[in-house]
CSV table of C-alpha atoms in Angstrom, one decimal:
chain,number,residue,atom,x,y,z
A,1,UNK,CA,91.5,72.8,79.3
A,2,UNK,CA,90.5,73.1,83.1
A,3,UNK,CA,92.8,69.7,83.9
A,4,UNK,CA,89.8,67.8,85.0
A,5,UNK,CA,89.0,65.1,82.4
A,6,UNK,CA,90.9,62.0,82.2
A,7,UNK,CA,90.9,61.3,78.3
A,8,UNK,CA,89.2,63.1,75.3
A,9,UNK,CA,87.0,61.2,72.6
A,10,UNK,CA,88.9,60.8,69.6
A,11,UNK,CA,92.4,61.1,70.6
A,12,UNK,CA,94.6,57.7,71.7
A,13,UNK,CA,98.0,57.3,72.1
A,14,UNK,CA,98.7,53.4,71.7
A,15,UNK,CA,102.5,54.0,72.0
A,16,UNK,CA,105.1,56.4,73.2
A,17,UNK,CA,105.6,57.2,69.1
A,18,UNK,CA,102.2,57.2,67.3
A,19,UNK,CA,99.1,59.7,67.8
A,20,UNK,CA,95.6,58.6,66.5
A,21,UNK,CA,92.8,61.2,65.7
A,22,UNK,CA,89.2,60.4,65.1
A,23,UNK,CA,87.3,62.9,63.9
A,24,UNK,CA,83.4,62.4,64.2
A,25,UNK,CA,83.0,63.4,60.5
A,26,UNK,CA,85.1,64.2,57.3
A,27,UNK,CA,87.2,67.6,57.6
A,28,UNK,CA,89.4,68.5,54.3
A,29,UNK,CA,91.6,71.0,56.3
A,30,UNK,CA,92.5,69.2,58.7
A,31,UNK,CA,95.3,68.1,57.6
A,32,UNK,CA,96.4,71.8,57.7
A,33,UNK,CA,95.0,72.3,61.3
A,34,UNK,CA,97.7,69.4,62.1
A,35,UNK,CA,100.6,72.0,61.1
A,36,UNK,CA,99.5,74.8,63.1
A,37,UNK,CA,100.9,76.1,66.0
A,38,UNK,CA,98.1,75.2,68.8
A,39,UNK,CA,98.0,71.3,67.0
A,40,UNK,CA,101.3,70.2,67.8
A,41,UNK,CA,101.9,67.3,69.7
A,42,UNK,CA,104.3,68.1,72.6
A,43,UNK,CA,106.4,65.7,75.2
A,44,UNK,CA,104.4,65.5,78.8
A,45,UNK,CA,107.3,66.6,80.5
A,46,UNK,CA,107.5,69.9,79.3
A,47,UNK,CA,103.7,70.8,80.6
A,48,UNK,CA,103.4,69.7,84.9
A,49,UNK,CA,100.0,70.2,85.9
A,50,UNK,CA,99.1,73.0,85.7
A,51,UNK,CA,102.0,75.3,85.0
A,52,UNK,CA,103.5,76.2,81.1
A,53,UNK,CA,106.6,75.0,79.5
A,54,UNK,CA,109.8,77.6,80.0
A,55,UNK,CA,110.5,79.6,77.6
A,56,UNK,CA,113.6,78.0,76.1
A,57,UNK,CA,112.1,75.2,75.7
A,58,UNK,CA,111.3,75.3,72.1
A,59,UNK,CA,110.1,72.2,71.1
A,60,UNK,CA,110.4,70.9,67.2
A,61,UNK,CA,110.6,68.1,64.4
A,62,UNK,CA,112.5,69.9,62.0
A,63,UNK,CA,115.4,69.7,60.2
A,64,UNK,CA,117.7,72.2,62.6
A,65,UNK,CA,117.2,72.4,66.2
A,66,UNK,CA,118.5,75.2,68.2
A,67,UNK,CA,121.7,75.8,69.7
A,68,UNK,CA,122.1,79.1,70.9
A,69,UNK,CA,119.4,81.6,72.6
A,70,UNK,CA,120.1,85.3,73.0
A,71,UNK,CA,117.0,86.8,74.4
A,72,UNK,CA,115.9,89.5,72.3
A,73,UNK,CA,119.0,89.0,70.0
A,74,UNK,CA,118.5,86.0,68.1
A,75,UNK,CA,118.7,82.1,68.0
A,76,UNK,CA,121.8,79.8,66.8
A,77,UNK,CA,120.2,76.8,64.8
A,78,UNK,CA,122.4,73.7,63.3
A,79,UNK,CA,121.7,70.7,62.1
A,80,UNK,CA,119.3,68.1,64.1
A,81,UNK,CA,120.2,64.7,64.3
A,82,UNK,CA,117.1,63.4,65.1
A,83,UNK,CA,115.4,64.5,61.7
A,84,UNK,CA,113.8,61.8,59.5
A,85,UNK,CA,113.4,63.9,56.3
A,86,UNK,CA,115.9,65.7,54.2
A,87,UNK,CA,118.1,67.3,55.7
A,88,UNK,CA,118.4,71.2,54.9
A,89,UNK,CA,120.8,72.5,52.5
A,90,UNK,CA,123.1,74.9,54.6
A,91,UNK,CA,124.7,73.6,57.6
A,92,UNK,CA,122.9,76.1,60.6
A,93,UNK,CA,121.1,79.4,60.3
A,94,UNK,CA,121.8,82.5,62.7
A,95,UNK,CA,118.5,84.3,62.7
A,96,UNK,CA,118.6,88.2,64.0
A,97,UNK,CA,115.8,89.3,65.9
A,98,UNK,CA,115.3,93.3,66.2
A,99,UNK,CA,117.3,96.1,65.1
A,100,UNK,CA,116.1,98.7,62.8
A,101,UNK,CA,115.9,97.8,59.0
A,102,UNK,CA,118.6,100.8,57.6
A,103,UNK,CA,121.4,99.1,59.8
A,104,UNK,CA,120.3,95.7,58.9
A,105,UNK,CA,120.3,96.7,55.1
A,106,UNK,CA,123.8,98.2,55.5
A,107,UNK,CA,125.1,94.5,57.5
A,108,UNK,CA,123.5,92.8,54.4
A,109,UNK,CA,125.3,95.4,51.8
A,110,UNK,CA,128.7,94.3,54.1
A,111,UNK,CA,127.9,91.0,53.5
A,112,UNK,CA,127.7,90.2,57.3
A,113,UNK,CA,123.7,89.2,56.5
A,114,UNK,CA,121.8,87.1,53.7
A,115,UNK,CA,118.5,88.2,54.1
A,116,UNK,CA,116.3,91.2,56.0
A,117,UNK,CA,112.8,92.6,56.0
A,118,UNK,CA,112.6,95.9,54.1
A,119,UNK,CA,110.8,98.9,55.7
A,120,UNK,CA,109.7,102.4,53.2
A,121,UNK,CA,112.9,104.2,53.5
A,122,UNK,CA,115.4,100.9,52.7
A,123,UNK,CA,113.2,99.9,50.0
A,124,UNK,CA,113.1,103.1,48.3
A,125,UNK,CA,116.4,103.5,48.4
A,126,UNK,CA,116.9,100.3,46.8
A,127,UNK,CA,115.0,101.0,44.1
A,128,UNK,CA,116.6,103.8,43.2
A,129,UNK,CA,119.9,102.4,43.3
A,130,UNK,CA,120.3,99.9,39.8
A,131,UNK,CA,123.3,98.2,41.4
A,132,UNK,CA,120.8,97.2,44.4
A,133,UNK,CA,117.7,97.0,42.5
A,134,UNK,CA,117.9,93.2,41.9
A,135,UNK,CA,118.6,92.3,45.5
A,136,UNK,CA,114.7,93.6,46.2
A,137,UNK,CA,112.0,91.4,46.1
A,138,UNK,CA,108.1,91.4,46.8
A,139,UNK,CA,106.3,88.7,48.6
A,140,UNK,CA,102.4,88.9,48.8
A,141,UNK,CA,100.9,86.9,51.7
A,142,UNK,CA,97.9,85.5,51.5
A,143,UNK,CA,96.1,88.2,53.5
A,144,UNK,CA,92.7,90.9,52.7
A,145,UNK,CA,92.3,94.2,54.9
A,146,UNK,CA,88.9,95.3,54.8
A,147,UNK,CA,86.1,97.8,55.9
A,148,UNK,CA,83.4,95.8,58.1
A,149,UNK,CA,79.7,97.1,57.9
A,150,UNK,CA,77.8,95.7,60.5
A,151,UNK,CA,74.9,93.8,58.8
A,152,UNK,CA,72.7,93.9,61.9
A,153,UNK,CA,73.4,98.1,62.6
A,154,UNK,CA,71.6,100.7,60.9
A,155,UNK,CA,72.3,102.0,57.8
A,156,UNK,CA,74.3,99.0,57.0
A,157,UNK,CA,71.5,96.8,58.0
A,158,UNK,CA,70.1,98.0,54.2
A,159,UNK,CA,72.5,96.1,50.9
A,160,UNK,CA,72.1,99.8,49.3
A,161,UNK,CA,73.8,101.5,51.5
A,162,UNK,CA,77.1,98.4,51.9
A,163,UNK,CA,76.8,98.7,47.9
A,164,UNK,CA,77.0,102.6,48.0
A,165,UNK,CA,79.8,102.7,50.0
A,166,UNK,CA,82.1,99.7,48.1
A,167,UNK,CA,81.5,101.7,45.4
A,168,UNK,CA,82.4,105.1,47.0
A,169,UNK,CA,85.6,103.9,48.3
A,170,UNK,CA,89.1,104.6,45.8
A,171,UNK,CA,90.7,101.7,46.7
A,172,UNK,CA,94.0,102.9,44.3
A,173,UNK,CA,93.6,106.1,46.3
A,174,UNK,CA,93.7,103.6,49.4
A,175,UNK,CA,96.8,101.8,48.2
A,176,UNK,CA,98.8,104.9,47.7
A,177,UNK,CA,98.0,105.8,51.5
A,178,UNK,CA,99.9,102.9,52.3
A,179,UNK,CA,103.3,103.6,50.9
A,180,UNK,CA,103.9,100.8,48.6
A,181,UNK,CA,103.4,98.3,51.1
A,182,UNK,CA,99.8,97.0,49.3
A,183,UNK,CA,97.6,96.2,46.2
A,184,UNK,CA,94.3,96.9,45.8
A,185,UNK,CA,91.6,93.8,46.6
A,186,UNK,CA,88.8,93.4,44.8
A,187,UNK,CA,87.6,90.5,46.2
A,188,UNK,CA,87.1,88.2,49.7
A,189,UNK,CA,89.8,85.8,49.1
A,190,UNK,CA,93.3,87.3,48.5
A,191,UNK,CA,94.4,86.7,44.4
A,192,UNK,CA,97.6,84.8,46.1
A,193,UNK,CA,95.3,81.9,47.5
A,194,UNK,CA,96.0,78.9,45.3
A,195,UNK,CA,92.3,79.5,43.2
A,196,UNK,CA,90.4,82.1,41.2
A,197,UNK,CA,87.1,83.0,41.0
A,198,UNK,CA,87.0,85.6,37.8
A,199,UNK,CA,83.0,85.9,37.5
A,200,UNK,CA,82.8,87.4,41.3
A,201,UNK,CA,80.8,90.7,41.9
A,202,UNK,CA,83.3,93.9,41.8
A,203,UNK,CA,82.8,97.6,42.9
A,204,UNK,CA,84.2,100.0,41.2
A,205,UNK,CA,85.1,103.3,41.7
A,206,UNK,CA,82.1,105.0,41.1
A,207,UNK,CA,80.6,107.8,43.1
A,208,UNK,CA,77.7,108.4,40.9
A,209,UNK,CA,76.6,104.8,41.4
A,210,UNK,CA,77.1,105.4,45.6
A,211,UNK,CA,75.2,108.2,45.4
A,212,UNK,CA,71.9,107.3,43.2
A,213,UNK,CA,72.1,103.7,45.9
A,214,UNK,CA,72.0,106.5,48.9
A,215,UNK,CA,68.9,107.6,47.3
A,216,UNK,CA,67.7,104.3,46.5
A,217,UNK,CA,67.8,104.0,50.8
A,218,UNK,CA,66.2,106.8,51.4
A,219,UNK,CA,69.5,108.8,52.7
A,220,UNK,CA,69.9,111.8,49.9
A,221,UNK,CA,72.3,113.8,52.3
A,222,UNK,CA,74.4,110.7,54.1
A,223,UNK,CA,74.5,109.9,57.4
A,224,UNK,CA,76.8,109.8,60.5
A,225,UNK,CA,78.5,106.9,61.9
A,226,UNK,CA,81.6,105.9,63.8
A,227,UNK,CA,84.6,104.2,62.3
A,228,UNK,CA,86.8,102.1,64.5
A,229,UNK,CA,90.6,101.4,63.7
A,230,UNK,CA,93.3,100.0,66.0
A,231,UNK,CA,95.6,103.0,66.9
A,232,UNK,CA,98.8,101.5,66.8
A,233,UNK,CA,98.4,100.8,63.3
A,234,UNK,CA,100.3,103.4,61.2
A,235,UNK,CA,98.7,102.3,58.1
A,236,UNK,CA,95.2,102.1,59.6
A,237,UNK,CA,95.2,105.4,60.4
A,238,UNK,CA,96.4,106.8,56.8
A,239,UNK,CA,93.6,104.8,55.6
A,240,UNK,CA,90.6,105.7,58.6
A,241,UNK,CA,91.5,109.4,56.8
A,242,UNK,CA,91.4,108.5,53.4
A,243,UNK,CA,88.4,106.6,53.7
A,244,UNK,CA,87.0,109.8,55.8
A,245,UNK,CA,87.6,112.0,52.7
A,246,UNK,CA,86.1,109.1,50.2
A,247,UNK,CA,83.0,109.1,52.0
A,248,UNK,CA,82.3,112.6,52.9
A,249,UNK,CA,81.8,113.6,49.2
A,250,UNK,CA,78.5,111.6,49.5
A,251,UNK,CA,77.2,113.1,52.5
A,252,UNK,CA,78.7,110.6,55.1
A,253,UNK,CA,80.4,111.6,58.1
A,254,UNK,CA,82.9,109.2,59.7
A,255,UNK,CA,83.8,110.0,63.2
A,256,UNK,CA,87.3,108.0,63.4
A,257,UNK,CA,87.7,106.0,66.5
A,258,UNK,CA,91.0,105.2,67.3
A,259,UNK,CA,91.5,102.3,70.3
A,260,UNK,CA,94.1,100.0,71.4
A,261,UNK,CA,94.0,96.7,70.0
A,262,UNK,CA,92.5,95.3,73.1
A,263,UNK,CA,89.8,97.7,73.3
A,264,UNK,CA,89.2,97.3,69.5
A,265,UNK,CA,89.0,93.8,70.1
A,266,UNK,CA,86.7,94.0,72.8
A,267,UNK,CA,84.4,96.6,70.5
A,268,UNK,CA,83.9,94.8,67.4
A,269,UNK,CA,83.1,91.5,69.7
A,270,UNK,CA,80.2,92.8,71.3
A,271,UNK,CA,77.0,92.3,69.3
A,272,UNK,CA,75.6,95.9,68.4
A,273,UNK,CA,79.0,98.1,69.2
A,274,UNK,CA,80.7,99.4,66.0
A,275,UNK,CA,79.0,100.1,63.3
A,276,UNK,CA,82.2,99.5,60.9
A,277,UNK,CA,85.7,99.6,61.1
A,278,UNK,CA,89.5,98.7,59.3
A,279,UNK,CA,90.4,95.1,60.1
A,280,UNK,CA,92.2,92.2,58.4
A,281,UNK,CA,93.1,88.9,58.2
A,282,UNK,CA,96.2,86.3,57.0
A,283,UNK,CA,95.4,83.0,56.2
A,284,UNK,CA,96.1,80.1,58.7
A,285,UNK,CA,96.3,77.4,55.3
A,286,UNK,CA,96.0,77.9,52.4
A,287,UNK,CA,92.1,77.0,51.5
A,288,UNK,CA,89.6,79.4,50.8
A,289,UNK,CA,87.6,78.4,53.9
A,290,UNK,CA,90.1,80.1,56.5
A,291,UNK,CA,88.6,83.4,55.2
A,292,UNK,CA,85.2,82.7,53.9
A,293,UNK,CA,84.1,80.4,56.6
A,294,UNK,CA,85.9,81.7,59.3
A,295,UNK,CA,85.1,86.0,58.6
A,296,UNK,CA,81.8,85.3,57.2
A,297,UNK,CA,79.8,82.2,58.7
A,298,UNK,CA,76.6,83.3,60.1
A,299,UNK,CA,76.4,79.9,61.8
A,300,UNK,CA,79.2,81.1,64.0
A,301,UNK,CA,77.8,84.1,65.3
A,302,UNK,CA,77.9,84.9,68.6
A,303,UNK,CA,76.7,87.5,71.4
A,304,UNK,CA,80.5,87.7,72.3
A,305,UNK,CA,83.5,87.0,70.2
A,306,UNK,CA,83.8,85.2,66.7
A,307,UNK,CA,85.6,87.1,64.1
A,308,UNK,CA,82.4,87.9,61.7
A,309,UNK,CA,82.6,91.6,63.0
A,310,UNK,CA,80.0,92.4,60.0
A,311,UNK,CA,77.4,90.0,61.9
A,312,UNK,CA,76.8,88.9,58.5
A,313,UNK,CA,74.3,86.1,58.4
A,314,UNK,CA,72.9,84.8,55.1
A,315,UNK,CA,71.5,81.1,55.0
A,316,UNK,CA,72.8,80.3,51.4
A,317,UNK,CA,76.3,81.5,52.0
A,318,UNK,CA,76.3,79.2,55.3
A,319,UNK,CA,75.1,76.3,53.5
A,320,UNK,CA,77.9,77.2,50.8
A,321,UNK,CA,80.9,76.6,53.4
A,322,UNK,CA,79.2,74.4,55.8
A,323,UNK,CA,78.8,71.7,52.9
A,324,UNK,CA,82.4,72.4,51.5
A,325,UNK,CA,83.8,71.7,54.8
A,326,UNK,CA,82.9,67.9,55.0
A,327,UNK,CA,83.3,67.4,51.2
A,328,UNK,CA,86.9,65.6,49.9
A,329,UNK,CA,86.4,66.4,46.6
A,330,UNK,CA,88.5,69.4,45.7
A,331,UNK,CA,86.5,70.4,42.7
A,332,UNK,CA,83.2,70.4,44.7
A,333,UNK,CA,84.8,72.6,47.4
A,334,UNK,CA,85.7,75.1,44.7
A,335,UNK,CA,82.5,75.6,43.4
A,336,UNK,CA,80.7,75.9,46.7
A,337,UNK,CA,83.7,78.6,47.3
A,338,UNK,CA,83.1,80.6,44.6
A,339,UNK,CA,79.3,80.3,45.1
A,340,UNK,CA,80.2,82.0,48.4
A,341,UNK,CA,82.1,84.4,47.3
A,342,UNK,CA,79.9,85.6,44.8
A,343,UNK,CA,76.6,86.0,47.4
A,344,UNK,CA,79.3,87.6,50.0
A,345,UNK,CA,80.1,90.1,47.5
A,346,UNK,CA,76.6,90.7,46.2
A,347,UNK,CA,75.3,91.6,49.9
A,348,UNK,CA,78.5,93.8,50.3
A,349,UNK,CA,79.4,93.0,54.2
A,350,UNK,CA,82.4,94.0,53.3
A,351,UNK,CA,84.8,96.6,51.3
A,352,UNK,CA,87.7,94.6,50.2
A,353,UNK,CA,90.5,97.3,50.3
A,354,UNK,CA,94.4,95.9,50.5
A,355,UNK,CA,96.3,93.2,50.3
A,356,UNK,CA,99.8,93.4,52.4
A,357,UNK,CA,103.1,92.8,50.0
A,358,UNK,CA,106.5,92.7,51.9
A,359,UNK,CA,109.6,94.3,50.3
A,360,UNK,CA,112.6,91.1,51.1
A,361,UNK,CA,116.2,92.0,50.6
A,362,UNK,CA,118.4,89.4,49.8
A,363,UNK,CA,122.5,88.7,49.2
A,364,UNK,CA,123.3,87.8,45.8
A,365,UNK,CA,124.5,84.7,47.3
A,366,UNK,CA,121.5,83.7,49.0
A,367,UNK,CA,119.4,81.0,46.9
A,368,UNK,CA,115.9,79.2,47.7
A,369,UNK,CA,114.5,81.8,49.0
A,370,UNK,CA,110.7,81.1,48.0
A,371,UNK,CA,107.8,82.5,49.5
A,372,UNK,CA,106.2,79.5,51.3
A,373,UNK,CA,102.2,79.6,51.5
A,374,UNK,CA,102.2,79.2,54.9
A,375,UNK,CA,105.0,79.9,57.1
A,376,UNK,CA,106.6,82.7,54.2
A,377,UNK,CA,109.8,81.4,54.7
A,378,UNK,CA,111.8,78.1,55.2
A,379,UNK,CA,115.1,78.2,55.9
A,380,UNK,CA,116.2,74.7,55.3
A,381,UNK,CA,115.2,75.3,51.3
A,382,UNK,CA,118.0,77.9,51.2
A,383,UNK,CA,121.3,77.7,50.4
A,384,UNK,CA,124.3,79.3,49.7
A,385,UNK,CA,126.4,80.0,46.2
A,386,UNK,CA,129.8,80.0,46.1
């Protein structure tokens, strides 16, 4: 990354057109690492030592290619010519960037767009409307927010105290906080992942439970402790409050902390810094490991950095996804998954509380639109009826 080195193990170009990878042992998702963002393969040209490629220079294999670049207005893309698979169904795509959702609705009603992004007020008024009522749809991502205790910082260094409070939280409570824009989670892995795992711990509801686990930890009366939430976050900060209200009929006080997103960053980073706090994630592929291995490895702990902001660190689970990450065998992975899950949930790092759903509005006219597990949505599958 410094420009010094001269090759690096593994990787060969014998010819302008073909990349070889070695890997130094087996890795099932890495043929989903390959379609990420920071994988591609990009032409030389485009990167001089030691400077970054322009910003118009986009760089793609797909079937459309852009044409037209309106900074902070949109893109143009038709057909490319240079594409080697099937070619999309419609002949270019004019993609609006910005704008605010009402006006974008009303261009869609006027038949001027095919497709926007709904925000509360459109969406509402959709559904209350039954000629517009079929043009809304919900799309769940594959995507958990959750409440981190930090597994190393008392009291959450004791499994009574995580346990009392998963089962203090009301996560339909929660939900409603959010406007319609989530479902409750009950568990690590969002229910939209391509898996199940029905036999995994769950925490109800139940603040008699939470309180007689308090009691169990020696903590009758509660305790205090600081919750950190990234400010900018609307929804965050509806549910820092409702979680503020949840816990306080057990005795605990939550001091909300609300920080930028860099200084949040920088807080739940350092080892020993926030007790707990309202974070999520969305899946980079869709495997079970880019949220239990990735959130929860106690093998990648470190004194700075790493996403496991609950410091959570239990031998079993890391053997669990360590073992599953060299393993081809779909069926093995799955087990080795759900084992994970189930000790995850049973130590209680964290409180599973939302998953994200987005309200789509679409023309009549506009067909293929499916949800994609990845990317959300692919253009070149659409198409136009007459």
């Amino acid at each position: 990354s410094e420009g010094r080195a001269t090759h690096v193990a593994g990787l060969r170009a014998p010819e302008r057109h073909t990349l070889e990878i070695e890997l130094s042992r087996p890795v099932f998702t890495f043929r989903y690492v390959l379609a990420m963002n920071f994988a591609d393969a990009v032409p030389r040209e485009l990167f001089p030592r030691g400077a970054s490629p322009p910003a118009a220079a986009l760089v793609g294999s797909g079937p459309y290619r852009i044409a037209e670049w309106r900074r902070g207005l949109g893109y143009r893309f038709t057909r490319n010519p240079h594409y080697a698979g099937s070619d999309g169904l419609v002949e270019g795509v004019d993609l609006m960037i910005g704008g605010e959702a009402s006006s974008a609705a009303m261009m869609l009603e006027r038949g001027e767009l095919d497709r926007v992004n709904a925000d509360p007020p459109t969406r509402l008024r959709f559904q209350r409307d039954p000629r517009l009522r079929p043009w809304m749809h919900r799309v769940t991502p594959m995507d958990v927010g959750y409440l981190f205790l930090n597994t190393e910082m008392k009291p959450f260094n004791d499994v009574r105290v995580r346990r009392a409070v998963s089962h203090a939280v009301d996560r339909a409570r929660v939900v409603g906080l959010t406007a319609g824009q989530c479902v409750p989670a009950d568990g690590i892995v969002p229910s939209a992942m391509p898996w199940s795992n029905p036999g995994r711990p769950e925490y109800p509801f139940d603040p008699e439970r939470a309180r007689a686990l308090l009691r169990e930890a020696g903590l009758p009366d509660g305790f205090a402790t600081e919750l950190w939430y990234i400010q900018s976050r609307a929804v965050d900060q509806r549910i820092a409050a409702g979680l503020q209200q949840d816990l306080a009929a057990l005795g605990i006080r939550l001091d909300l902390r609300s920080v930028s997103y860099p200084a949040f960053e920088s807080k739940v980073r350092r080892r020993g810094e926030a007790a707990c706090g309202i974070w999520g994630w969305l899946q980079d592929y869709p495997d079970p490991s880019t949220f239990l291995d990735t959130l929860l490895n106690g093998d990648r702990i470190q004194g700075g950095g790493g996403n496991n902001q609950a410091y959570y660190n239990n031998p079993a689970f890391n053997r669990c996804v360590n073992e599953a990450a060299s393993l081809m065998d779909a069926a093995a992975r799955l087990r080795l998954f759900r084992e994970a899950e189930d000790l995850a949930m049973r130590d209680a790092p964290w409180v599973p509380l939302y998953h994200e759903q987005y309200s789509v509005i679409r023309s009549p006219r506009l067909r293929g639109d499916v949800p994609h597990p990845v990317w959300l949505w692919r253009y070149e599958t659409m198409w136009l009826a007459e």
